PDB file of C-alpha atoms in Angstrom:
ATOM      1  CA  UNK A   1       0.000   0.000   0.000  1.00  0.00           C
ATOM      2  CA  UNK A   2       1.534   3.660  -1.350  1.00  0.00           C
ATOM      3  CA  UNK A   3       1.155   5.428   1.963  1.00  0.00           C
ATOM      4  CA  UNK A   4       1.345   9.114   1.072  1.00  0.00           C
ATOM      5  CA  UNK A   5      -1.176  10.613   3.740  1.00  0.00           C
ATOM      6  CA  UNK A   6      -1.224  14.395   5.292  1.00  0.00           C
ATOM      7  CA  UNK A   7       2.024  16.173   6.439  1.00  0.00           C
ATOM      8  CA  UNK A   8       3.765  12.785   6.081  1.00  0.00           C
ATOM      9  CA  UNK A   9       4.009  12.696   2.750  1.00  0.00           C
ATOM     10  CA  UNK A  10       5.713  16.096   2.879  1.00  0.00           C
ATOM     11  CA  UNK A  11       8.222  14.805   5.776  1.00  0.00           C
ATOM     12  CA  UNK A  12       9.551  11.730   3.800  1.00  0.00           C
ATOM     13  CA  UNK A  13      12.626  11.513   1.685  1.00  0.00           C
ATOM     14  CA  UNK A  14      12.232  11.422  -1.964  1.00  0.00           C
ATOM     15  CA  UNK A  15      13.410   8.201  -2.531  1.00  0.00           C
ATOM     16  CA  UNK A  16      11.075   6.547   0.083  1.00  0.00           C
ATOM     17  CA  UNK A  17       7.984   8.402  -1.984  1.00  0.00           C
ATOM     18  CA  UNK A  18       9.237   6.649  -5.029  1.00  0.00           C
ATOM     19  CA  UNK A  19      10.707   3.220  -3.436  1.00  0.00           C
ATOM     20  CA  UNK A  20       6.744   3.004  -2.413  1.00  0.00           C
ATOM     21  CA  UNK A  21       5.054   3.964  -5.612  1.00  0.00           C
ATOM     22  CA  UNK A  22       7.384   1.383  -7.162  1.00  0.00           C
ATOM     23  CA  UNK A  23       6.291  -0.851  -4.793  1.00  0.00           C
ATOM     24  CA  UNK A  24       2.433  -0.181  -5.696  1.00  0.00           C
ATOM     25  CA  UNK A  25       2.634  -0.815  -8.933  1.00  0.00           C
ATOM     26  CA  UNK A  26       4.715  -4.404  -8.578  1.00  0.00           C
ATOM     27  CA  UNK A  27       2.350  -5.623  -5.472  1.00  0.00           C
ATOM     28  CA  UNK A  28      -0.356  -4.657  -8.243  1.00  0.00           C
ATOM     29  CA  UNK A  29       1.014  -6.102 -11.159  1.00  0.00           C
ATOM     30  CA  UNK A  30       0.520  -2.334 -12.899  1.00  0.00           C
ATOM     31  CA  UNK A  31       4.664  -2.976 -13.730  1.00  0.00           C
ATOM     32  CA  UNK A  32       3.957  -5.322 -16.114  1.00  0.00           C
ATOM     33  CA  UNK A  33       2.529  -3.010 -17.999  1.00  0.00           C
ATOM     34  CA  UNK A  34       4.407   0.291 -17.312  1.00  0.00           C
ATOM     35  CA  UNK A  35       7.586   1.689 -16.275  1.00  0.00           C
ATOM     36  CA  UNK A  36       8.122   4.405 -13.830  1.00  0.00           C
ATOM     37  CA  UNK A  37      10.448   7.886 -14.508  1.00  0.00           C
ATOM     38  CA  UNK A  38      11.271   8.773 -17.980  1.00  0.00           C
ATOM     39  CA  UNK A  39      11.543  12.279 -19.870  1.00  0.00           C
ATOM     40  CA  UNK A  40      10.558  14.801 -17.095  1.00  0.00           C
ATOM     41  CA  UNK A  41      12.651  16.483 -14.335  1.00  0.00           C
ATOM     42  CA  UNK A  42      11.592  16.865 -11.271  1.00  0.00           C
ATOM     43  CA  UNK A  43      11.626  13.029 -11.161  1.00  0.00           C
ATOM     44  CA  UNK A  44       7.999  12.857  -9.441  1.00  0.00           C
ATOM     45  CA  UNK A  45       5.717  16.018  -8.212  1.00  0.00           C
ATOM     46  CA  UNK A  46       3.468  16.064  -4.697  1.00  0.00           C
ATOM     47  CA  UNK A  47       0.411  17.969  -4.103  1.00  0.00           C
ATOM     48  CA  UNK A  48      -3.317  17.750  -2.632  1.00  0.00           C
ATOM     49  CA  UNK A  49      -4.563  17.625  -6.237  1.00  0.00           C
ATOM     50  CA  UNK A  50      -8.423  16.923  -4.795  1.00  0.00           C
ATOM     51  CA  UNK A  51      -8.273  18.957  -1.831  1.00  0.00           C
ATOM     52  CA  UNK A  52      -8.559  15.956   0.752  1.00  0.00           C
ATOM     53  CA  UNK A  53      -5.611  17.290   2.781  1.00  0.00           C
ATOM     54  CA  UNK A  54      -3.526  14.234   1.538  1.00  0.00           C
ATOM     55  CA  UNK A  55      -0.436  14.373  -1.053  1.00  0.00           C
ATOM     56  CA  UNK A  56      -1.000  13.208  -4.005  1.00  0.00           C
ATOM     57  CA  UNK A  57       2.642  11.999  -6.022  1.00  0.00           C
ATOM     58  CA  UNK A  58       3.016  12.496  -9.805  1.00  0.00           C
ATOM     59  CA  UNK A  59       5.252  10.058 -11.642  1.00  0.00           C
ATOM     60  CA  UNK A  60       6.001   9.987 -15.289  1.00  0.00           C
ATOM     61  CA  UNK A  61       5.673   6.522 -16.765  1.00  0.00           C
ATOM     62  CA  UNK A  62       6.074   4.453 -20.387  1.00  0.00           C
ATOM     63  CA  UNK A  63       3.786   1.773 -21.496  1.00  0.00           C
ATOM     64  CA  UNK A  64       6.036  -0.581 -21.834  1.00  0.00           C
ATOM     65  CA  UNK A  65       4.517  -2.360 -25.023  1.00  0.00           C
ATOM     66  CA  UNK A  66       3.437   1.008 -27.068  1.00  0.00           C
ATOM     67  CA  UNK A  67       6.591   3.032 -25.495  1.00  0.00           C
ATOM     68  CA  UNK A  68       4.032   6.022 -24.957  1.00  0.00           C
ATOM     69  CA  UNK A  69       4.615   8.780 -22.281  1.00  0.00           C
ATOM     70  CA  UNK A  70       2.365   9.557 -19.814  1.00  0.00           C
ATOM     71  CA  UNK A  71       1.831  10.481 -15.693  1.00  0.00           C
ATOM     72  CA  UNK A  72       0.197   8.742 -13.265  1.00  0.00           C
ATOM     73  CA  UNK A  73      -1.121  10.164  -9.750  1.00  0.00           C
ATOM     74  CA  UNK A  74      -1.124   7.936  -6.789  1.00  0.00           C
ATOM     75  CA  UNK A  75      -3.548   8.802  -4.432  1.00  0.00           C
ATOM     76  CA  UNK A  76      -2.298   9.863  -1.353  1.00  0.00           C
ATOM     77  CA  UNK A  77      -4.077   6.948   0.337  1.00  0.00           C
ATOM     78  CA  UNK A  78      -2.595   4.367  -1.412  1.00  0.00           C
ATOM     79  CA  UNK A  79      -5.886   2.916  -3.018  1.00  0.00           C
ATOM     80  CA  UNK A  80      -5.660   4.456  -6.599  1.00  0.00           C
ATOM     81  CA  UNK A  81      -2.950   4.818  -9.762  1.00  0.00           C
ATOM     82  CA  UNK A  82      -4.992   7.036 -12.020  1.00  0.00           C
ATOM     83  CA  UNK A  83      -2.971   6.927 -15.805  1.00  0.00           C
ATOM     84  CA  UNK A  84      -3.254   9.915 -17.556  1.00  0.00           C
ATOM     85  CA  UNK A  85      -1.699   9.298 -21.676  1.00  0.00           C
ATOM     86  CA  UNK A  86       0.653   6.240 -22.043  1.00  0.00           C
ATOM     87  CA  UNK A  87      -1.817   4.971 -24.431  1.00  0.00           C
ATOM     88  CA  UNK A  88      -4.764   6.189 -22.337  1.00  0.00           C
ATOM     89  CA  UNK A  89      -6.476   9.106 -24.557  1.00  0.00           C
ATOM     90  CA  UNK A  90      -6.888  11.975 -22.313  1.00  0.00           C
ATOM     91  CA  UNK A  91      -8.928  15.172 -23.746  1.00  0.00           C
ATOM     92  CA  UNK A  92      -7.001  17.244 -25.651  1.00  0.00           C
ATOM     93  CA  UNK A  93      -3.602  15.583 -24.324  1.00  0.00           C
ATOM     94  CA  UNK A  94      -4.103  12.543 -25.959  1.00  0.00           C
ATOM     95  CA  UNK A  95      -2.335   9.120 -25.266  1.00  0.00           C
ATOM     96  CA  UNK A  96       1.218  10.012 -25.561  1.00  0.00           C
ATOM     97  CA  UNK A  97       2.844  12.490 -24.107  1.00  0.00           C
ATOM     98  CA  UNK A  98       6.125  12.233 -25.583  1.00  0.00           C
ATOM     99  CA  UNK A  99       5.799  15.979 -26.617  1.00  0.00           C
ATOM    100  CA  UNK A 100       6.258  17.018 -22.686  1.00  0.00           C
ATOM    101  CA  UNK A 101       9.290  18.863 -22.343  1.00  0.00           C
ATOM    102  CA  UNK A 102       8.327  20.657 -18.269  1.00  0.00           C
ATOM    103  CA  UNK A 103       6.112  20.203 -15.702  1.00  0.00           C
ATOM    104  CA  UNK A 104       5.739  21.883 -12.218  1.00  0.00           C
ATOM    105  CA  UNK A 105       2.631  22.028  -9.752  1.00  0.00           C
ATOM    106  CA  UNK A 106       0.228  25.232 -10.890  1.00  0.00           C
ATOM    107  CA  UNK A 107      -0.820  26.852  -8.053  1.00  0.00           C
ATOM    108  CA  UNK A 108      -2.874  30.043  -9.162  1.00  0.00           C
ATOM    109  CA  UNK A 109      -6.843  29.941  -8.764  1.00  0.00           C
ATOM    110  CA  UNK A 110      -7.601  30.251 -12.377  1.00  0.00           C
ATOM    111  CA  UNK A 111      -6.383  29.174 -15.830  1.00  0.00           C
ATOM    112  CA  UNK A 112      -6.855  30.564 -19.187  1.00  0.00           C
ATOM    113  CA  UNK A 113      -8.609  27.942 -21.223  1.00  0.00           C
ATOM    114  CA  UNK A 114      -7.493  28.074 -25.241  1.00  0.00           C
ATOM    115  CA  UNK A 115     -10.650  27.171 -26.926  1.00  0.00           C
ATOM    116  CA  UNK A 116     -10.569  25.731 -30.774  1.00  0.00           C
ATOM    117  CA  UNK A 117     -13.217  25.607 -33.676  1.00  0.00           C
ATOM    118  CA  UNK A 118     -13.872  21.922 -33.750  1.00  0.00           C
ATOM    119  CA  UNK A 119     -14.127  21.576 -37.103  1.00  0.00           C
ATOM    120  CA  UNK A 120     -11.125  23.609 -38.275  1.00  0.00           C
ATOM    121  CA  UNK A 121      -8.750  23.560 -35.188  1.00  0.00           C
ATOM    122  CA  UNK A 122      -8.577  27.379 -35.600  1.00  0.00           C
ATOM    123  CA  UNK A 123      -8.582  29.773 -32.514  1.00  0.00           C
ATOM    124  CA  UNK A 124     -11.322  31.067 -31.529  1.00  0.00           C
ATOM    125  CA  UNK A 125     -10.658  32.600 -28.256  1.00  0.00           C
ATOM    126  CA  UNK A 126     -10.018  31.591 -24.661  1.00  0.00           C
ATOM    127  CA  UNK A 127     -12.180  31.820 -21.056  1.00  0.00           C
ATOM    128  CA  UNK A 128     -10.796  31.901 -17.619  1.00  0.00           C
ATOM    129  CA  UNK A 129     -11.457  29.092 -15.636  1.00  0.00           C
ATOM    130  CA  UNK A 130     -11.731  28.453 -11.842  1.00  0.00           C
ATOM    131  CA  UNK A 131      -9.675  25.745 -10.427  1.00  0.00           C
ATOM    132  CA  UNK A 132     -10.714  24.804  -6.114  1.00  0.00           C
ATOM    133  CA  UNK A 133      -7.184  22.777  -5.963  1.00  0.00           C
ATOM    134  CA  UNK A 134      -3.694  23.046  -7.653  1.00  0.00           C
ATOM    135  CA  UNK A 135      -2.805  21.446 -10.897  1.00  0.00           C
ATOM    136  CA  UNK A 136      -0.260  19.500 -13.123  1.00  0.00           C
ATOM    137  CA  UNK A 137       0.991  22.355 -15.608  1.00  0.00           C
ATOM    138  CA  UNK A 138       2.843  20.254 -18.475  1.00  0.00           C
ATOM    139  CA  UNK A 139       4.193  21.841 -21.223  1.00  0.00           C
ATOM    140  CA  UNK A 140       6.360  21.475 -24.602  1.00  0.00           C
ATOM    141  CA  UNK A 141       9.527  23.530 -25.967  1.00  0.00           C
ATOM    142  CA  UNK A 142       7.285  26.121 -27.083  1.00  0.00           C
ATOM    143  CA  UNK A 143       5.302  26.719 -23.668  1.00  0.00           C
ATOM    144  CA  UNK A 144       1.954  25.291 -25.562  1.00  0.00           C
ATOM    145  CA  UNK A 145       0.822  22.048 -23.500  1.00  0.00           C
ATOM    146  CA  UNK A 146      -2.112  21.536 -20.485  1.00  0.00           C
ATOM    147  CA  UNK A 147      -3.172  21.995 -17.393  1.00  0.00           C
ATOM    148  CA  UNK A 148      -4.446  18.392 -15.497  1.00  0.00           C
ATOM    149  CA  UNK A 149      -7.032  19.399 -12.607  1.00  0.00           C
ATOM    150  CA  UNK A 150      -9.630  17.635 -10.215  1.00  0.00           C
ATOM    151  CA  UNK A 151     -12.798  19.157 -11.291  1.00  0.00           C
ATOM    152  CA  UNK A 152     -14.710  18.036  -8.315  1.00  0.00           C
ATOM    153  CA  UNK A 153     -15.802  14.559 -10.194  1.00  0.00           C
ATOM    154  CA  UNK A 154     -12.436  13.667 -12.305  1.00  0.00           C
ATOM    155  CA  UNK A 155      -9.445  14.681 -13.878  1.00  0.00           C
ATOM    156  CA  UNK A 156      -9.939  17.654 -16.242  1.00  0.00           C
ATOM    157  CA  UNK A 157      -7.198  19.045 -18.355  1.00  0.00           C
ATOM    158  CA  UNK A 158      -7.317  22.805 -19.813  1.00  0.00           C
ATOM    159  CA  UNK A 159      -5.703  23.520 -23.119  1.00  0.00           C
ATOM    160  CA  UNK A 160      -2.325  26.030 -22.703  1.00  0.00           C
ATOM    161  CA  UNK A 161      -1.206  27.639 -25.964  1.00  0.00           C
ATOM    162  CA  UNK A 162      -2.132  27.731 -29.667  1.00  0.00           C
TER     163      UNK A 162
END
């Protein structure tokens, strides 16, 4: 069991936040499938991404058949991987998030959401949304990329750039 609850999350060492997410996934067989770290420094992020007072921790991982980038969040009470990409489509992300060049925790209470024509892809303008908890900013070279939130029900993601 990933044990990443309250301030203890924040008190342990690196290292023991990963030794036990890499634990997770081989007590649940989920490292048959995928491999944890890859293309994205800091090696792992923490944060209360629902707002339950627990730490969450981000990981990069690889499906390890497909080779496809992606993140997963461990829930900070050890009961949950959620896979975000790594052949899992994901809104506007999509499965594969080889294109990720940064990430960081985004902390303000709003985002600018970059809204498309559907049919042509073409800008058509932007609207600021609210977010209750912080986010997963993830970005390419050119600073276009998304922001991953907990909308209250699931993981949402907000389009960033053209």
């Amino acid at each position: 069991v990933l044990l990443l609850s309250g301030s203890n999350a924040e008190a342990q060492p690196a290292g023991d936040l990963l030794s036990a997410a890499r634990q997770y996934c081989h007590n649940s067989g989920l490292d048959k499938t995928y491999t944890l770290g890859g293309n994205l420094h800091p090696d792992f992020l923490q944060s209360d991404l629902k707002g339950d007072h627990s730490t969450d921790l981000i990981v990069p991982v690889s499906n390890k058949a497909t080779g496809k980038k992606g993140l997963v969040i461990f829930s900070a009470h050890g009961t949950h991987a959620f896979f975000i990409g790594a052949g899992k489509k994901f809104g506007d992300a999509g499965d594969d998030f080889k294109w990720a060049q940064k990430w960081a925790i985004y902390n303000k209470p709003t985002a600018s959401k970059t809204i498309f024509n559907k049919k042509t892809g073409d800008l058509v303008g932007g609207k600021t949304v609210r977010l209750e908890h912080p986010g997963i900013l993830i970005l390419d070279e050119d600073s276009n990329g998304c922001i991953i939130y907990w909308d209250g029900r699931k993981y949402a993601s907000i389009h960033q750039g053209e």
